[in-house]
Amino acid sequence: MYICGHSHRRWVVSRAAFAEHASLRGGLAAALLLTPVLGLPQTAAMPASAAAYELEEITIVGDAEAARRATGAAQSITTAELERFQYSDIQRMIRQIPGVAVQLEDGYGLRPNLSIRGTASDRSSRITLLEDNVLIAPAPYSAPAAYYFPTAARMGQIEVLKGPAAITQGPYTIGGAINFVSTPIPNELGGEAMLDVGQHATQRLHGYYGDSGDRFGWLAETHLWDSDGYQDIDLVGSDTGLDKQDWMLKFRINSDAGAAVHQQLDFKFQFADETSEQSYLGLADADFVDDPYRRYAVSQLDTMRTDHDQIIVRYLAEFGNGVTFTATGYSNDHARAWFKTEGLDVDGSTSAADFSRTSWLNVIQAVNRGESIGLLAPADLQAILDGGDTPAGAIQVRNNGREYYSRGLQLGLGLDLQRGRAHHDVELGIRFHEDEEDRLQRNSTYHLADGRLVLDDLGLQGNADNSVAQAGAFAFHVYDRIEFGRWVLTPGVRYEDMDLERTRWETRPGETADPSSRADANLRDARENRVSVWIPGLGALFAVNDNLSLFGGIHKGFTAPGNAPDVNEEESTNYEVGIRASRNRLYADVTAFVTDYDNLLGICTASSGSNCDIGDAFNGDAATIAGLEVLLNYDFSPSLSFSLPFTVSYTYMDAEFDSDIADTEFFGEVAAGDPIPYVPENELFVSIGLEVNRWSVYLSANYIDDVCVRASCGPFEVTDEALFVDLAGHWALSDRMSLFTKIENVTAEDSILGRHPYGARPHKDRTGSVGVRLRL
């Protein structure tokens, strides 16, 4: 892992925003119209810098050479580090970066809940998620909950940017940004293929192949992944795993080596589909203790199906006078249908329209606390969870069908200037963006008979939700890296202007005969929120000597409030100060930070487990998170014949509300001093390896503190502390072939690591696998 700085050579792709009246299809067309400028004379060879440009323009952190010059906290997991454990789960990869926390939901990292410096973790919705420096959440402004997440195992690099430099990424600047850098086009003909097989009938195939010529390069890549799953469904024993396919094509056209202006045009086409038998329903605590890997029979139909398409067209021009220009057009389309059990009607219902819903979260809590729901005693509720027979129409299953799009045009200009004794790297970026979430969802009713779910009423399409949320945004930023003597200053400012709106059509029985209709006569309500905000930041670094530097910064944090007009945006003032040292085989980085919230925002989603209307937002008022991040890399080996790489990553966070909050559907009743949910006080990652000639072995340990899942932190509202140990080994049979094996969760840790959406949840049990890697 390395830390590095920010350079205008990398900013262009990330700047962003959408003008409210712009057509993004037109924006993509504009990017494509840049193609003719590449018609320049050919020469014999492509410049060495051209091959590196694609990777450089899609990163937000950079390379290790910039480590000592960074004015704030930024980390990257390199390709070599990713290959040590051959992880497929982003949740295991990302924990080696200090300041990042994970709220566990599934053991595969399909839809992870990630947090940076204590931001709300639900569906990673409070951090800026990027792939190749392009916004990757299905609808990052109108519905930022990331129900699509990039396949981390096909990535060549993972970057996390925090501190003042995070204002260059937006729109979520409180915690920072995570950028996934996809496999670059190779400099010469070749590629790799990896096959990994393991327990639970798990198989992964990852391969890519490509080539670069004087003026053209290409890459084809696939990642295929399937598993039967590590949980067992009561009485029916169905699979609980996944089947995911990911395909990508890249093409590059570039000018010749003798051109006065280096120009490059990149195309990326990516497609992914997934079927996974994942559920929101967890376990009551007593059932978890007895068998943490069981699933209740009522979740037997729970299945997620998704399709995702991405197109990126990027143009780059580098002029000889220190001016760089880029234009990036992007389009992401995502469709999902998540069939999952939603709730219980204790008396049953004659039709899906008459269902009287009690959330499964309330059922789990009632069983845990020995409380009744209606006429059903805790033993009766437990019998239903165990698969006992129910009245007709007692079980609600929802098809959470949604379609998303996200598209935009990003323009960037980089200026390399010398003004007296000061050197300036100036970044100017503009993004025009629009996105949409379209919900048309159906509730159906079932009953349990002999452990099987039997359909009672399919229900009408749209009876669960019929709504469209839309956003149009324009963003602009200026960021200047000023170097003079031993000092580096990085002032910057970001501007975000967004229109957020939601339209709902009638779904209630008696109010409409066709809940799927979007006719004017069926309109239920509409709301709109307009937000404009300036986000300034300033970072500074002082080089004490060649091996030691001090840095610090301050910036405004911002999160969009959603489309509810009576809710304030989430805002904070963020501070950080740190020290960075490197000498011989040692690298150390220590950062202290404070996030001072003016208003902590709660946004209702189904995955939050709260009893609130989806999409509504709630003010959490003032809150403070103070923390410490430590990263240490050291190679114990004094010899060139072997290596002993050692890494320690530690995070401490103290997170609490600063004021009382009246009881809300999202936060509950909060008193000043109560903990902010799902913010661990301590996290520790330690890794050590031994690399000798043709073989290597690596051991890692990850400690996670217990957390409160609600501010009240009462009984059954706390997770367990946990320690995960992973082991991996590699043996190179030749220069082209190597074997590897790994064991995840060596100690079979089975603690409660999450309680949302509906009940206690485990991580994956002890899992072994073996594989082979071929260099083509």
PDB file of C-alpha atoms in Angstrom, residues 57 69 82 90 154 200 293 306 346 408 422 549 588 592-593 601 605 619 621 655 696 702 727:
ATOM      1  CA  GLU A  57      -5.983   9.688 -16.406  1.00  0.00           C
ATOM      2  CA  ARG A  69       4.437  15.241  -1.646  1.00  0.00           C
ATOM      3  CA  LEU A  82      -4.300  -7.387  -4.454  1.00  0.00           C
ATOM      4  CA  ILE A  90     -14.083  -5.793  -1.533  1.00  0.00           C
ATOM      5  CA  ARG A 154     -11.108  -7.605 -11.831  1.00  0.00           C
ATOM      6  CA  HIS A 200     -19.325 -24.254  -1.422  1.00  0.00           C
ATOM      7  CA  TYR A 293     -25.215 -20.000   8.875  1.00  0.00           C
ATOM      8  CA  THR A 306     -29.245  -7.361 -12.139  1.00  0.00           C
ATOM      9  CA  VAL A 346     -50.209 -11.776  11.673  1.00  0.00           C
ATOM     10  CA  GLY A 408     -22.655  12.839 -18.037  1.00  0.00           C
ATOM     11  CA  ALA A 422       6.371  29.136  -7.153  1.00  0.00           C
ATOM     12  CA  SER A 549       7.094  15.772   6.185  1.00  0.00           C
ATOM     13  CA  ALA A 588       4.913   5.436   8.255  1.00  0.00           C
ATOM     14  CA  ALA A 592      -5.468  12.788  13.133  1.00  0.00           C
ATOM     15  CA  PHE A 593      -8.825  14.071  11.906  1.00  0.00           C
ATOM     16  CA  LEU A 601     -28.425  13.436   7.730  1.00  0.00           C
ATOM     17  CA  THR A 605     -33.775   3.014   2.618  1.00  0.00           C
ATOM     18  CA  ASN A 619     -32.080  15.901  10.290  1.00  0.00           C
ATOM     19  CA  ASP A 621     -28.371  17.927  13.931  1.00  0.00           C
ATOM     20  CA  ALA A 655     -18.251   9.351  17.137  1.00  0.00           C
ATOM     21  CA  SER A 696       5.640 -16.854  -0.939  1.00  0.00           C
ATOM     22  CA  ASN A 702      -8.165  -8.088  11.049  1.00  0.00           C
ATOM     23  CA  LEU A 727      -3.680 -17.304   5.038  1.00  0.00           C
TER      24      LEU A 727
END
